[in-house]
């Protein structure tokens, strides 16, 4: 064989086979993880991501901001990024507008995930 089309075709075939095996292994790993998480949660070991703020901290931050403290200073005091503070403030404002009864659930949803 030389550098003709058959070598390139064989190389592409081998790469496709390896990619297929890698994809298959990854899907198996995902399935195992999905099966294992409920078992670990039942034992109380898997708690998820830790929350950046408690349920009362967004209200305290809002009071400080209304007293004239810059948002950057408030976020530094809380040890969080300004984006996290903005999300928390928006979430608490939205919950008061819609009359959401449980701020803890809202705080968990907004501040506990996807930051």
CSV table of C-alpha atoms in Angstrom, one decimal, residues 1-70:
chain,number,residue,atom,x,y,z
A,1,UNK,CA,0.0,0.0,0.0
A,2,UNK,CA,1.1,3.5,-0.6
A,3,UNK,CA,-0.4,6.9,0.1
A,4,UNK,CA,-3.4,6.2,-2.0
A,5,UNK,CA,-7.1,6.4,-1.1
A,6,UNK,CA,-7.2,2.9,0.5
A,7,UNK,CA,-4.8,4.0,3.3
A,8,UNK,CA,-6.8,7.1,4.0
A,9,UNK,CA,-10.0,5.1,4.0
A,10,UNK,CA,-8.6,2.5,6.4
A,11,UNK,CA,-7.3,5.2,8.7
A,12,UNK,CA,-10.8,6.9,8.7
A,13,UNK,CA,-12.4,3.5,9.4
A,14,UNK,CA,-10.1,2.9,12.4
A,15,UNK,CA,-10.7,6.3,13.8
A,16,UNK,CA,-14.5,5.8,13.5
A,17,UNK,CA,-14.3,2.5,15.3
A,18,UNK,CA,-12.3,4.0,18.1
A,19,UNK,CA,-14.7,6.9,18.4
A,20,UNK,CA,-17.6,4.5,18.5
A,21,UNK,CA,-16.0,2.5,21.4
A,22,UNK,CA,-15.3,5.7,23.3
A,23,UNK,CA,-18.9,6.9,22.9
A,24,UNK,CA,-20.2,3.5,24.0
A,25,UNK,CA,-18.0,3.5,27.1
A,26,UNK,CA,-19.1,7.0,28.0
A,27,UNK,CA,-22.8,6.0,27.7
A,28,UNK,CA,-22.2,3.1,30.0
A,29,UNK,CA,-20.5,5.3,32.5
A,30,UNK,CA,-23.4,7.7,32.4
A,31,UNK,CA,-25.9,4.9,33.0
A,32,UNK,CA,-24.0,3.6,36.0
A,33,UNK,CA,-23.8,7.1,37.4
A,34,UNK,CA,-27.5,7.6,37.0
A,35,UNK,CA,-28.2,4.3,38.7
A,36,UNK,CA,-25.8,5.0,41.6
A,37,UNK,CA,-27.0,8.5,42.5
A,38,UNK,CA,-30.4,7.5,44.0
A,39,UNK,CA,-28.7,4.8,46.1
A,40,UNK,CA,-26.1,7.3,47.4
A,41,UNK,CA,-28.8,9.8,48.1
A,42,UNK,CA,-30.8,7.2,50.1
A,43,UNK,CA,-27.7,6.7,52.3
A,44,UNK,CA,-27.4,10.4,52.8
A,45,UNK,CA,-23.9,10.7,51.4
A,46,UNK,CA,-24.8,12.6,48.2
A,47,UNK,CA,-25.9,16.1,49.2
A,48,UNK,CA,-25.3,18.0,46.0
A,49,UNK,CA,-23.6,21.3,45.6
A,50,UNK,CA,-23.3,23.4,48.7
A,51,UNK,CA,-25.3,26.6,48.7
A,52,UNK,CA,-23.5,29.9,48.4
A,53,UNK,CA,-26.0,31.8,50.4
A,54,UNK,CA,-28.4,31.0,53.2
A,55,UNK,CA,-32.1,31.9,52.9
A,56,UNK,CA,-31.7,35.1,54.9
A,57,UNK,CA,-28.6,36.5,53.3
A,58,UNK,CA,-30.2,37.9,50.1
A,59,UNK,CA,-32.6,40.0,52.3
A,60,UNK,CA,-29.7,41.2,54.4
A,61,UNK,CA,-27.8,42.1,51.2
A,62,UNK,CA,-30.8,44.0,49.9
A,63,UNK,CA,-30.9,46.0,53.1
A,64,UNK,CA,-27.2,46.9,52.9
A,65,UNK,CA,-27.5,47.9,49.3
A,66,UNK,CA,-30.5,50.1,50.1
A,67,UNK,CA,-28.4,51.7,52.8
A,68,UNK,CA,-25.9,52.7,50.2
A,69,UNK,CA,-23.3,50.0,50.4
A,70,UNK,CA,-22.0,49.1,46.9
